[in-house]
Amino acid sequence: MAEGYLGSKTIVIFGITVVNIVFGDLDDSESLRRPVQDAAVVYGVTDFWQHLKDPQVQRQAAKSSEAINAVAFKREIAQGRALIDAVAATLPSLERFVFSTLSSARDASRGAIDSNFHFDSKAEMLKHLKGKYPELRKEKVRDGAYKLCMPMKEDAPLPFVEPNADTGPFVRTLLVLSPGTNLVGAGSLISWGEWCNIWGRVNGVECTFQRQDRRMIEDAAGVVGREIADMYRFFEEYGYCGVDEKNVVYPWDLPVKVKYTTMEEYIRSQDWSSVLHPEMRP
């Protein structure tokens, strides 16, 4: 977003789209919504000093009894609030809002320092953010805690399997069952939230789940990114088995006993030292 920049353009290097620049005017709150729409990460900063050179601010100061930096103070606050309001509208996709701010000289000095406008303006923006949008709160994973991020909801059940150990028993079981049996090869049917609880309990740490925007996995997974993101969307909206769910059976519901590995058993059998102690990785 840049004041004075009209239109939009795309920067292309060697035929690859690198970044799309979209116009946003900090004095026009509606124009700020498009640049941050569906954003996962937003960085915001305002510039107090440019207002001192703005003819509009200079004229306003000349017509009033206010000093030009006092007028700039109000202008910057208005711009910052407009930016914060636009970012708050992206909450369904937003994962991180990085905002450039400063401390309040007026508050720290209990009003004794009342002309440090370029500090106080940014502090006022932060008050607006905290007061109006508590959902944009500071969130930090505690030291020693872990967070699993997936582009789907936390409570959707999914089948988990240990294929190396359980494929053979599943196939042998199907040989004694009626033809046409649709067996879901799974040792557990749990959600990602439950998975986090099990993993954390087994390893003696805190593990929580956070939904992430699908674009994060699209970018991370390269050419198959969209496919993987669509897979998770399918899981969430239709279930792992989709329309076939009513025609499937799970190992624990069979009339015969079959060996399978639960997710807790699998987690306990694995070496998680590279995750728990990343500093020890070779």
Short mmCIF file of C-alpha atoms in Angstrom, two decimals, residues 102-281:
data_model
loop_
_atom_site.label_atom_id
_atom_site.label_comp_id
_atom_site.label_asym_id
_atom_site.label_seq_id
_atom_site.Cartn_x
_atom_site.Cartn_y
_atom_site.Cartn_z
CA LEU A 102 5.98 3.27 19.42
CA SER A 103 5.37 3.87 23.11
CA SER A 104 3.29 6.72 24.51
CA ALA A 105 5.40 9.56 25.88
CA ARG A 106 2.26 11.29 27.14
CA ASP A 107 1.11 8.24 29.15
CA ALA A 108 4.55 7.40 30.50
CA SER A 109 5.08 10.96 31.74
CA ARG A 110 1.48 11.34 32.96
CA GLY A 111 1.00 14.25 30.60
CA ALA A 112 4.23 16.09 31.38
CA ILE A 113 5.56 15.35 27.89
CA ASP A 114 2.79 16.43 25.56
CA SER A 115 4.50 17.25 22.26
CA ASN A 116 6.21 13.98 21.30
CA PHE A 117 3.55 13.60 18.62
CA HIS A 118 5.26 11.03 16.39
CA PHE A 119 5.48 8.61 19.33
CA ASP A 120 2.04 9.28 20.76
CA SER A 121 0.28 8.90 17.40
CA LYS A 122 1.48 5.33 16.97
CA ALA A 123 0.65 4.53 20.60
CA GLU A 124 -2.91 5.75 19.99
CA MET A 125 -3.23 3.34 17.06
CA LEU A 126 -2.26 0.45 19.30
CA LYS A 127 -4.94 1.49 21.80
CA HIS A 128 -7.46 1.41 18.95
CA LEU A 129 -6.37 -2.08 17.97
CA LYS A 130 -6.49 -3.49 21.51
CA GLY A 131 -9.72 -1.74 22.44
CA LYS A 132 -11.79 -2.40 19.33
CA TYR A 133 -10.34 -5.72 18.18
CA PRO A 134 -9.40 -7.89 21.16
CA GLU A 135 -9.45 -10.88 18.80
CA LEU A 136 -6.28 -9.44 17.23
CA ARG A 137 -4.56 -10.17 20.51
CA LYS A 138 -0.96 -11.07 21.08
CA GLU A 139 -0.56 -14.83 21.04
CA LYS A 140 2.63 -16.69 21.80
CA VAL A 141 3.28 -20.38 22.10
CA ARG A 142 4.94 -20.87 25.46
CA ASP A 143 8.51 -22.08 25.52
CA GLY A 144 8.48 -25.86 25.31
CA ALA A 145 5.00 -25.92 23.75
CA TYR A 146 4.15 -27.11 20.24
CA LYS A 147 1.52 -26.16 17.70
CA LEU A 148 0.27 -28.23 14.75
CA CYS A 149 -1.10 -26.19 11.84
CA MET A 150 -3.40 -27.64 9.18
CA PRO A 151 -5.79 -26.01 6.66
CA MET A 152 -8.92 -27.61 8.14
CA LYS A 153 -10.98 -27.52 11.30
CA GLU A 154 -9.76 -29.04 14.53
CA ASP A 155 -12.62 -31.44 15.27
CA ALA A 156 -13.14 -33.26 11.95
CA PRO A 157 -12.51 -37.01 12.46
CA LEU A 158 -9.96 -38.69 10.19
CA PRO A 159 -8.75 -42.31 9.93
CA PHE A 160 -5.09 -42.78 10.88
CA VAL A 161 -3.15 -45.91 9.94
CA GLU A 162 0.26 -47.49 10.46
CA PRO A 163 0.59 -49.03 6.98
CA ASN A 164 3.83 -50.91 7.60
CA ALA A 165 2.39 -52.90 10.49
CA ASP A 166 -1.30 -53.12 9.62
CA THR A 167 -1.64 -53.58 5.85
CA GLY A 168 -0.99 -57.33 6.08
CA PRO A 169 -3.55 -57.98 8.86
CA PHE A 170 -6.16 -55.92 7.01
CA VAL A 171 -5.67 -57.87 3.78
CA ARG A 172 -5.81 -61.22 5.60
CA THR A 173 -9.03 -60.16 7.32
CA LEU A 174 -10.65 -59.17 4.03
CA LEU A 175 -9.96 -62.68 2.71
CA VAL A 176 -12.32 -64.16 5.30
CA LEU A 177 -15.01 -61.51 5.01
CA SER A 178 -17.80 -61.33 2.46
CA PRO A 179 -16.79 -60.08 -1.01
CA GLY A 180 -17.59 -56.41 -1.46
CA THR A 181 -16.60 -55.43 2.08
CA ASN A 182 -15.20 -51.90 2.10
CA LEU A 183 -12.76 -51.83 4.99
CA VAL A 184 -11.22 -48.52 6.03
CA GLY A 185 -7.62 -49.34 6.84
CA ALA A 186 -7.30 -47.42 10.08
CA GLY A 187 -6.15 -47.90 13.64
CA SER A 188 -7.84 -44.77 14.97
CA LEU A 189 -10.60 -42.40 13.91
CA ILE A 190 -9.68 -39.12 15.58
CA SER A 191 -9.49 -35.40 14.88
CA TRP A 192 -6.34 -33.31 14.66
CA GLY A 193 -7.26 -31.82 18.01
CA GLU A 194 -7.31 -35.29 19.55
CA TRP A 195 -4.05 -36.12 17.78
CA CYS A 196 -2.41 -33.09 19.41
CA ASN A 197 -3.68 -34.14 22.83
CA ILE A 198 -2.27 -37.65 22.39
CA TRP A 199 1.07 -36.49 21.04
CA GLY A 200 1.48 -33.94 23.81
CA ARG A 201 0.53 -36.42 26.54
CA VAL A 202 2.88 -39.12 25.25
CA ASN A 203 5.80 -36.69 25.01
CA GLY A 204 5.02 -34.77 28.18
CA VAL A 205 4.61 -31.42 26.41
CA GLU A 206 1.83 -29.03 25.48
CA CYS A 207 0.59 -29.43 21.91
CA THR A 208 -2.27 -27.43 20.42
CA PHE A 209 -3.89 -27.14 17.00
CA GLN A 210 -4.28 -24.04 14.86
CA ARG A 211 -6.14 -23.78 11.61
CA GLN A 212 -4.06 -22.16 8.88
CA ASP A 213 -4.99 -20.61 5.57
CA ARG A 214 -4.84 -23.08 2.69
CA ARG A 215 -2.44 -20.82 0.82
CA MET A 216 0.27 -21.61 3.34
CA ILE A 217 0.29 -25.27 2.31
CA GLU A 218 -0.20 -24.38 -1.35
CA ASP A 219 3.01 -22.38 -1.23
CA ALA A 220 4.92 -24.90 0.87
CA ALA A 221 3.99 -27.95 -1.24
CA GLY A 222 4.94 -26.51 -4.62
CA VAL A 223 3.30 -28.08 -7.67
CA VAL A 224 1.05 -30.32 -5.56
CA GLY A 225 0.14 -27.51 -3.15
CA ARG A 226 -3.35 -26.94 -4.52
CA GLU A 227 -4.02 -30.67 -4.60
CA ILE A 228 -3.03 -31.10 -0.94
CA ALA A 229 -5.10 -28.07 0.06
CA ASP A 230 -8.12 -29.47 -1.81
CA MET A 231 -7.62 -32.81 -0.05
CA TYR A 232 -7.95 -31.13 3.34
CA ARG A 233 -10.99 -29.21 2.14
CA PHE A 234 -12.56 -32.52 1.07
CA PHE A 235 -11.85 -34.03 4.49
CA GLU A 236 -13.50 -31.11 6.24
CA GLU A 237 -16.57 -30.73 4.06
CA TYR A 238 -17.33 -34.34 3.11
CA GLY A 239 -15.32 -36.57 5.43
CA TYR A 240 -12.46 -38.88 4.49
CA CYS A 241 -14.75 -41.36 2.74
CA GLY A 242 -17.10 -38.79 1.22
CA VAL A 243 -20.37 -40.20 -0.09
CA ASP A 244 -19.07 -43.73 0.50
CA GLU A 245 -19.10 -43.32 4.30
CA LYS A 246 -22.37 -45.25 4.69
CA ASN A 247 -20.88 -48.23 2.81
CA VAL A 248 -17.66 -48.65 4.77
CA VAL A 249 -16.71 -50.52 7.92
CA TYR A 250 -13.91 -49.92 10.41
CA PRO A 251 -11.66 -52.63 11.89
CA TRP A 252 -13.14 -52.29 15.39
CA ASP A 253 -16.65 -52.92 14.04
CA LEU A 254 -15.84 -56.18 12.23
CA PRO A 255 -17.36 -59.51 13.32
CA VAL A 256 -13.84 -60.96 13.44
CA LYS A 257 -10.87 -59.78 15.45
CA VAL A 258 -8.17 -57.95 13.52
CA LYS A 259 -4.90 -56.52 14.75
CA TYR A 260 -4.41 -52.79 14.23
CA THR A 261 -2.19 -50.08 15.64
CA THR A 262 -3.83 -47.14 17.38
CA MET A 263 -2.41 -43.68 16.86
CA GLU A 264 -1.27 -43.55 20.48
CA GLU A 265 0.61 -46.83 20.02
CA TYR A 266 2.19 -45.48 16.84
CA ILE A 267 3.24 -42.21 18.48
CA ARG A 268 4.76 -44.09 21.42
CA SER A 269 6.77 -46.26 19.03
CA GLN A 270 8.41 -43.35 17.21
CA ASP A 271 11.54 -41.34 17.96
CA TRP A 272 10.48 -37.70 18.25
CA SER A 273 13.84 -36.37 19.39
CA SER A 274 14.38 -34.33 16.21
CA VAL A 275 11.13 -32.48 16.95
CA LEU A 276 11.53 -32.21 20.71
CA HIS A 277 15.22 -31.30 20.52
CA PRO A 278 15.79 -29.59 17.14
CA GLU A 279 19.13 -28.24 18.34
CA MET A 280 20.45 -31.82 18.23
CA ARG A 281 19.70 -32.32 14.54
#
